XYZ file of C-alpha atoms in Angstrom:
496
model
C 0.025 0.069 -0.087
C 1.133 3.539 -0.620
C 0.129 6.132 1.862
C 0.700 9.761 0.605
C 2.349 12.031 3.339
C -0.718 14.765 2.797
C -3.452 12.256 2.530
C -5.364 10.801 5.176
C -5.980 7.421 3.888
C -4.067 4.529 2.290
C -4.412 3.902 -1.373
C -3.521 1.100 -3.395
C -0.616 1.135 -5.600
C -2.897 0.931 -8.780
C -4.964 3.636 -7.578
C -2.074 6.040 -6.829
C -0.551 5.557 -10.313
C -4.145 6.094 -11.721
C -4.430 9.560 -9.995
C -1.009 10.432 -11.457
C -2.004 9.380 -14.781
C -4.584 12.324 -14.518
C -1.962 15.044 -14.197
C 0.054 17.049 -16.693
C 2.996 19.105 -15.445
C 4.984 21.853 -16.906
C 8.612 22.352 -15.501
C 11.740 24.352 -15.754
C 14.945 23.152 -17.875
C 16.205 22.195 -21.296
C 18.228 19.366 -20.255
C 18.007 18.115 -16.724
C 14.895 16.676 -15.637
C 14.123 18.055 -11.784
C 14.187 15.369 -9.326
C 10.549 16.155 -8.101
C 9.409 15.536 -11.861
C 11.350 12.310 -11.919
C 9.385 11.127 -8.896
C 5.904 11.951 -10.305
C 6.805 10.240 -13.480
C 7.938 7.321 -11.311
C 4.454 7.338 -9.610
C 2.783 7.546 -13.078
C 2.630 10.937 -14.243
C 0.184 11.197 -17.368
C 2.050 13.798 -19.308
C 4.318 16.859 -19.342
C 3.793 20.074 -21.225
C 6.713 22.002 -22.973
C 6.957 25.526 -23.578
C 9.411 28.222 -24.841
C 11.469 27.867 -21.676
C 12.048 24.375 -22.219
C 13.196 25.034 -26.110
C 16.743 25.956 -27.233
C 17.172 24.130 -30.672
C 15.732 20.895 -32.269
C 18.782 18.670 -30.948
C 18.383 19.619 -27.476
C 14.499 19.131 -27.585
C 15.084 15.616 -28.994
C 17.416 14.928 -26.286
C 15.124 16.171 -23.752
C 12.108 14.167 -24.858
C 14.447 10.995 -25.098
C 15.353 11.710 -21.506
C 11.772 11.817 -20.451
C 10.917 8.674 -22.138
C 13.742 6.949 -20.672
C 12.022 7.765 -17.329
C 8.832 5.998 -18.523
C 8.217 5.085 -22.383
C 4.324 5.703 -21.972
C 4.776 9.256 -20.965
C 2.984 11.783 -23.040
C 5.072 14.683 -24.192
C 2.843 17.511 -25.253
C 3.139 21.148 -26.426
C 0.664 24.058 -27.755
C 1.411 24.054 -31.567
C -1.447 26.071 -33.399
C 0.731 27.756 -35.996
C 0.939 31.270 -36.792
C 2.244 33.273 -34.024
C 1.180 30.890 -31.342
C 3.954 28.396 -30.780
C 7.004 27.675 -28.799
C 9.272 25.986 -31.250
C 10.889 28.781 -33.423
C 14.226 27.807 -31.816
C 13.687 24.509 -32.820
C 13.118 25.162 -36.374
C 9.382 25.041 -36.483
C 7.574 25.042 -39.877
C 6.167 28.581 -40.908
C 2.459 28.253 -41.311
C 0.312 31.220 -40.924
C -2.263 30.336 -38.298
C -5.797 29.423 -38.322
C -7.599 32.631 -39.167
C -5.405 32.851 -42.585
C -6.106 29.221 -43.309
C -9.995 30.067 -43.179
C -9.471 33.015 -45.403
C -7.692 30.858 -48.074
C -10.433 28.209 -47.410
C -8.664 25.277 -49.100
C -8.828 22.168 -46.724
C -5.864 20.662 -48.766
C -3.948 23.527 -47.786
C -4.749 23.502 -44.136
C -4.052 19.602 -44.014
C -0.576 20.324 -45.439
C 0.036 22.993 -42.736
C -1.208 20.617 -40.212
C 0.931 17.958 -41.660
C 4.145 19.905 -41.691
C 3.450 20.896 -37.892
C 3.071 17.369 -37.073
C 5.829 16.031 -38.827
C 8.042 18.424 -37.214
C 6.584 17.392 -33.706
C 7.336 13.788 -34.523
C 11.117 14.638 -35.296
C 11.500 16.237 -32.046
C 9.943 13.326 -29.805
C 6.718 15.289 -29.245
C 3.615 13.310 -29.593
C 0.671 15.605 -28.305
C -0.344 18.679 -29.997
C -2.764 20.943 -27.945
C -4.286 22.148 -31.384
C -6.530 22.884 -33.194
C -8.774 25.716 -32.105
C -12.181 24.828 -32.903
C -13.685 28.108 -31.273
C -15.618 30.317 -33.503
C -14.474 33.841 -33.759
C -17.720 36.122 -34.228
C -17.489 38.603 -31.374
C -15.107 41.542 -32.175
C -14.785 42.134 -28.572
C -13.298 38.837 -27.893
C -9.809 39.249 -26.656
C -8.512 35.641 -26.854
C -9.609 33.593 -29.545
C -9.491 36.029 -32.679
C -6.996 34.952 -35.422
C -6.554 31.469 -33.458
C -9.966 30.672 -35.060
C -10.454 29.593 -38.557
C -13.408 31.926 -38.849
C -17.271 32.585 -37.734
C -18.956 30.070 -39.913
C -19.223 26.890 -38.226
C -19.421 25.083 -41.698
C -16.031 26.522 -42.647
C -14.490 25.739 -39.199
C -15.905 22.283 -39.385
C -14.191 21.399 -42.581
C -11.007 22.763 -41.645
C -10.878 20.905 -38.329
C -11.487 17.894 -40.059
C -8.652 18.164 -42.491
C -6.427 19.166 -39.535
C -7.408 16.357 -37.315
C -6.785 13.799 -40.055
C -3.454 15.109 -41.039
C -2.034 14.984 -37.553
C -3.610 11.562 -37.087
C -1.800 10.443 -40.179
C 1.390 11.525 -38.643
C 0.838 9.553 -35.356
C 0.454 12.737 -33.419
C -2.432 13.083 -31.023
C -4.603 16.310 -32.021
C -6.784 18.339 -29.369
C -9.716 20.316 -30.420
C -10.187 23.212 -27.944
C -11.838 25.024 -26.084
C -15.132 23.038 -25.281
C -17.613 23.914 -25.598
C -16.298 27.311 -27.232
C -14.589 30.497 -25.860
C -15.762 32.603 -28.861
C -18.786 33.922 -27.275
C -17.348 35.638 -24.443
C -15.667 39.045 -24.198
C -13.081 38.095 -21.461
C -9.726 36.226 -21.355
C -10.089 33.316 -18.877
C -6.313 33.644 -18.526
C -7.075 36.815 -16.556
C -10.688 36.434 -15.057
C -13.639 34.560 -15.114
C -15.371 34.427 -18.604
C -19.119 34.050 -19.285
C -21.013 33.152 -22.524
C -24.581 34.213 -21.908
C -26.283 32.803 -25.010
C -28.978 30.498 -24.870
C -28.416 26.847 -25.735
C -29.499 27.102 -29.244
C -26.885 29.674 -29.951
C -23.695 28.076 -28.423
C -20.921 27.038 -30.737
C -21.164 23.426 -30.356
C -21.253 22.522 -34.106
C -17.398 22.515 -34.563
C -16.965 20.110 -31.416
C -19.516 17.837 -33.108
C -17.540 17.754 -36.114
C -14.221 17.080 -34.287
C -15.746 14.261 -32.260
C -17.116 12.659 -35.406
C -13.703 13.096 -36.931
C -12.276 10.908 -34.518
C -10.303 13.586 -32.623
C -8.620 11.785 -29.697
C -8.561 14.757 -27.258
C -10.450 17.721 -26.479
C -9.682 20.565 -23.944
C -12.269 22.325 -21.906
C -12.733 25.996 -21.639
C -12.735 27.849 -18.218
C -15.888 29.585 -19.116
C -19.244 29.785 -17.612
C -22.364 29.044 -19.694
C -25.348 29.744 -17.676
C -27.688 28.080 -20.411
C -25.632 24.783 -19.537
C -24.584 25.118 -15.945
C -24.898 28.668 -14.061
C -22.519 27.723 -11.066
C -19.331 26.260 -12.668
C -16.903 26.937 -15.814
C -17.190 24.170 -18.253
C -13.744 22.639 -16.862
C -15.720 22.079 -13.580
C -19.069 21.207 -14.570
C -20.327 17.442 -14.525
C -23.279 18.701 -16.656
C -21.095 20.108 -19.398
C -18.341 17.585 -19.376
C -20.598 14.696 -18.627
C -24.254 15.006 -19.787
C -23.178 17.145 -22.825
C -19.916 15.901 -23.917
C -19.934 12.156 -23.167
C -23.926 11.975 -23.493
C -25.182 14.052 -26.147
C -21.800 14.181 -28.429
C -20.587 10.679 -27.467
C -17.027 11.496 -27.026
C -14.972 8.877 -25.270
C -11.436 10.319 -25.911
C -9.332 12.094 -23.133
C -10.863 15.504 -21.924
C -7.990 17.557 -20.643
C -8.370 20.939 -18.732
C -6.927 24.190 -19.807
C -4.192 25.290 -17.582
C -5.445 25.232 -13.916
C -3.112 28.270 -12.932
C -5.464 30.643 -15.306
C -7.086 32.749 -12.934
C -10.638 31.925 -14.025
C -9.772 28.855 -11.867
C -7.109 29.963 -9.670
C -8.381 33.009 -8.425
C -11.712 31.447 -7.459
C -11.126 27.980 -6.676
C -7.293 27.573 -6.185
C -5.172 25.076 -8.484
C -5.571 22.062 -6.085
C -9.388 22.300 -5.526
C -9.618 22.913 -9.431
C -7.935 19.672 -10.053
C -9.991 17.806 -7.590
C -13.431 19.282 -8.943
C -12.362 18.912 -12.705
C -11.557 15.262 -12.353
C -14.696 14.721 -10.354
C -16.694 16.435 -13.096
C -15.349 14.382 -15.780
C -11.975 15.514 -16.838
C -9.475 12.791 -17.320
C -6.289 15.082 -17.276
C -5.650 18.359 -15.668
C -2.643 20.706 -17.070
C -0.892 22.428 -14.442
C 1.557 24.493 -16.876
C 3.444 26.638 -14.499
C 7.042 25.320 -13.827
C 6.641 25.548 -10.192
C 6.260 21.820 -9.286
C 5.004 22.705 -5.709
C 1.790 23.433 -7.456
C 1.465 20.414 -9.184
C 2.215 18.543 -5.901
C -0.338 20.536 -4.450
C -2.761 19.557 -6.921
C -1.647 15.885 -6.830
C -2.325 15.788 -2.766
C -5.467 17.404 -3.198
C -6.590 14.608 -5.786
C -4.994 11.830 -3.441
C -6.725 13.258 -0.354
C -10.090 13.298 -2.005
C -9.690 9.688 -2.899
C -8.653 8.722 0.454
C -11.557 10.501 1.963
C -14.017 9.057 -0.366
C -15.033 12.559 -1.709
C -13.580 11.715 -4.992
C -14.939 8.348 -6.604
C -12.273 5.848 -7.084
C -14.269 4.778 -10.256
C -14.022 8.036 -11.706
C -10.210 8.226 -11.296
C -9.940 4.662 -12.631
C -12.135 5.689 -15.910
C -9.999 8.598 -16.664
C -6.717 6.717 -15.884
C -7.975 4.068 -18.351
C -8.622 6.625 -21.175
C -5.169 8.287 -20.741
C -3.618 4.745 -20.814
C -5.409 4.077 -24.040
C -3.947 7.406 -25.407
C -0.484 6.654 -24.290
C -0.701 3.039 -25.826
C -1.437 4.822 -29.411
C 0.493 7.976 -29.266
C 3.262 8.084 -26.740
C 5.885 6.309 -28.890
C 7.278 8.709 -31.741
C 7.380 7.324 -35.086
C 10.702 5.685 -36.096
C 10.766 7.090 -39.571
C 9.262 10.805 -40.229
C 8.514 11.416 -43.895
C 9.254 14.972 -45.371
C 6.646 17.720 -45.432
C 5.637 20.506 -47.795
C 7.846 23.349 -46.525
C 6.040 25.711 -49.062
C 2.479 24.975 -47.762
C 2.534 27.437 -45.015
C 4.103 30.357 -47.087
C 1.255 29.452 -49.978
C -1.495 29.784 -47.503
C -0.305 33.016 -46.121
C -0.069 34.271 -49.596
C -3.296 32.873 -50.672
C -5.217 34.626 -47.323
C -3.589 38.047 -48.326
C -5.011 37.894 -51.704
C -8.377 36.789 -50.286
C -9.973 40.023 -50.134
C -9.429 40.854 -53.593
C -7.509 43.955 -54.933
C -4.002 44.554 -53.755
C -2.255 47.876 -53.183
C 0.468 48.960 -55.611
C 4.008 48.014 -54.301
C 5.464 50.956 -52.244
C 9.159 50.418 -52.539
C 11.428 52.347 -49.960
C 8.355 52.667 -47.675
C 8.483 54.012 -44.012
C 6.544 51.351 -42.088
C 4.890 52.085 -38.591
C 3.879 48.693 -37.147
C 1.658 49.082 -34.158
C 0.735 46.032 -32.029
C -0.097 44.623 -28.527
C 2.882 43.205 -26.521
C 2.956 39.399 -27.036
C 0.368 37.456 -24.611
C 2.594 35.805 -22.095
C 0.912 32.313 -22.612
C 0.437 32.424 -26.407
C 2.744 34.493 -28.678
C 6.429 34.086 -28.196
C 7.778 35.110 -31.794
C 7.592 38.659 -31.288
C 7.934 39.164 -35.021
C 7.265 42.636 -36.744
C 6.402 43.821 -39.950
C 9.023 46.201 -40.456
C 11.817 43.454 -40.163
C 10.104 41.343 -42.970
C 9.736 44.246 -45.329
C 13.304 45.233 -44.690
C 14.260 41.767 -45.592
C 12.859 42.177 -49.090
C 13.351 45.892 -49.495
C 16.760 47.372 -47.656
C 15.612 50.697 -48.498
C 12.597 50.633 -46.067
C 12.789 51.896 -42.744
C 10.164 52.659 -40.034
C 9.314 51.782 -36.298
C 7.628 49.090 -34.410
C 5.457 50.146 -31.377
C 3.691 48.000 -28.716
C 2.353 51.030 -26.547
C 0.898 54.633 -27.313
C 3.441 57.019 -28.425
C 3.469 60.713 -27.375
C 2.523 63.371 -29.877
C 6.374 64.135 -30.536
C 6.911 60.611 -31.495
C 4.097 60.888 -34.121
C 5.377 64.137 -35.296
C 8.607 62.679 -35.772
C 7.290 59.652 -37.934
C 5.593 62.036 -40.165
C 8.610 64.084 -40.605
C 10.849 60.923 -41.289
C 8.227 59.391 -43.644
C 8.203 62.814 -45.668
C 8.567 62.430 -49.287
C 8.248 58.695 -49.270
C 5.361 55.961 -48.935
C 3.996 55.487 -45.629
C 2.715 51.970 -44.461
C 0.562 51.963 -41.069
C 0.089 48.501 -39.722
C -2.564 47.897 -36.703
C -3.150 44.923 -34.898
C -6.893 44.491 -33.383
C -7.301 48.279 -33.037
C -10.709 47.599 -31.758
C -9.336 46.146 -28.766
C -6.381 48.299 -28.479
C -7.695 52.050 -28.534
C -4.222 53.536 -28.476
C -3.643 51.903 -31.841
C -6.758 53.683 -33.454
C -5.573 56.938 -32.234
C -2.217 56.621 -33.772
C -3.563 55.517 -36.980
C -6.016 58.230 -37.247
C -3.543 60.789 -36.318
C -1.108 59.572 -39.243
C -3.930 59.012 -41.834
C -5.223 62.669 -41.204
C -1.738 63.950 -42.145
C -1.139 61.136 -44.784
C -4.163 60.119 -46.302
C -2.319 58.416 -48.947
C -0.998 55.922 -46.351
C -1.351 52.048 -46.772
C -3.299 50.602 -44.090
C -2.522 47.269 -43.107
C -4.273 45.022 -40.421
C -2.097 42.071 -38.734
C -5.078 41.079 -36.472
C -8.744 40.224 -37.665
C -9.545 42.138 -40.761
C -10.232 45.702 -40.834
C -12.183 47.710 -43.555
C -9.937 49.430 -46.338
C -6.823 47.544 -45.048
C -4.305 45.104 -46.567
C -4.978 41.935 -44.256
C -2.637 39.081 -43.172
C -5.051 37.336 -40.793
C -2.431 36.729 -38.220
C 0.897 38.237 -36.918
C 3.057 35.008 -37.603
C 6.243 35.255 -39.525
C 4.568 33.513 -42.497
C 1.706 36.117 -42.327
C 3.990 39.216 -41.996
C 6.269 38.188 -44.918
C 3.347 37.695 -47.112
C 2.331 41.046 -46.555
C 5.586 42.387 -46.939
C 6.003 40.841 -50.449
C 2.839 42.677 -51.710
C 4.479 45.932 -50.099
C 7.880 45.535 -51.505
C 6.481 44.497 -54.834
C 8.865 41.172 -54.394
C 6.959 37.898 -55.961
C 8.169 34.891 -54.389
C 10.380 32.639 -56.370
C 8.612 29.431 -57.459
C 9.156 26.554 -55.155
C 10.591 28.782 -52.502
C 9.801 28.649 -48.740
C 9.632 31.669 -46.569
């Protein structure tokens, strides 16, 4: 028998292992595995999640994932890998794909499949076999602060066909995909990383169709949303709701794969419940795994202890944890081991998708060689965007005569005046990224356009009227816009 030091009761070795299967842990380090994590793995830890903090280069990642599997071969190694500006593998040579909004704008499922194949193939070469992608949320509220260009679009049929393409391509590589965030984060005006999010719509208006499509396509994993849906359960966010995870997902939608929570340290859970209680409640509600993404393993231990204590006291049913662990084991049998041979992928698929998205709105502006480029965008989201790419850099790569500035906060009037002086006598490009959310961008844009109505307006977030639109801020997106501005058509067969 194993008695946890923090738990009141004795648990069998099999139940202790089952409880650990239900955890996914983040950690610090690029080579060495912390001793605490080794002990968790030894007791059955279900998976680990990698972030930019764990990535240096491709060889290092392969060595790290190999070390993790030496500890236990059926450990699931996962990462967020949506493409576009959302990813952690730039340092490891990730394929440049434009992100979902651009793929939806191009609306070619074969091209989406090729981009998903590139991302999954790259993961396979690194020994990462679980991809927390694709995003199945619909983007139909302009105020939504978190979905936006991560979504394929607003139309459920469009989103569903691209989900099917993505899931099939990822599965063909032997990588587990994970559609998120069930039952949809697109109807909120709040980022659940920062506070509780609510979708107030009636049941008939909720965004369930893409998730039905993902389930029908055989997606092996779904991720829950930390969102309250009063029409489904007015008292709990989806991650903690038996009605949503059990009655709706398992019952009505018939999903029998692994349901994993979004990260428990997100404030929608952590501030109201605490991570440890969140882990216990989520598993009781029907989640099969809970993610503790922060690298502080004491938080993971606190979540583990809460689950073990609840099992020991009978507050958490043994049968629920055994059911969850069985699903995780089945997933590991299918996906824990990376393929021995990885076929090459189409390196041109991402650049081509980015270019097709830029051209999807019809007419393009004439090239503006030697332009002064003002790129306005918010600071990268700490949980999502790690690239920090800017349009000026991409334009200058193609047109060394271009110059300009990149701004992530509102400048003073003197800076705006200096921009206008520097741009005098040359084309001016003004790029914004979701200016509807970040009012300072609108003010700077309007001041510049008032003085220079001839300026070319670019949108690198959701599309804006009268703008050249990239549908995202990944490097592939920005390079596709830069090609238009610089008048530099791509060479046939070239990759970005």
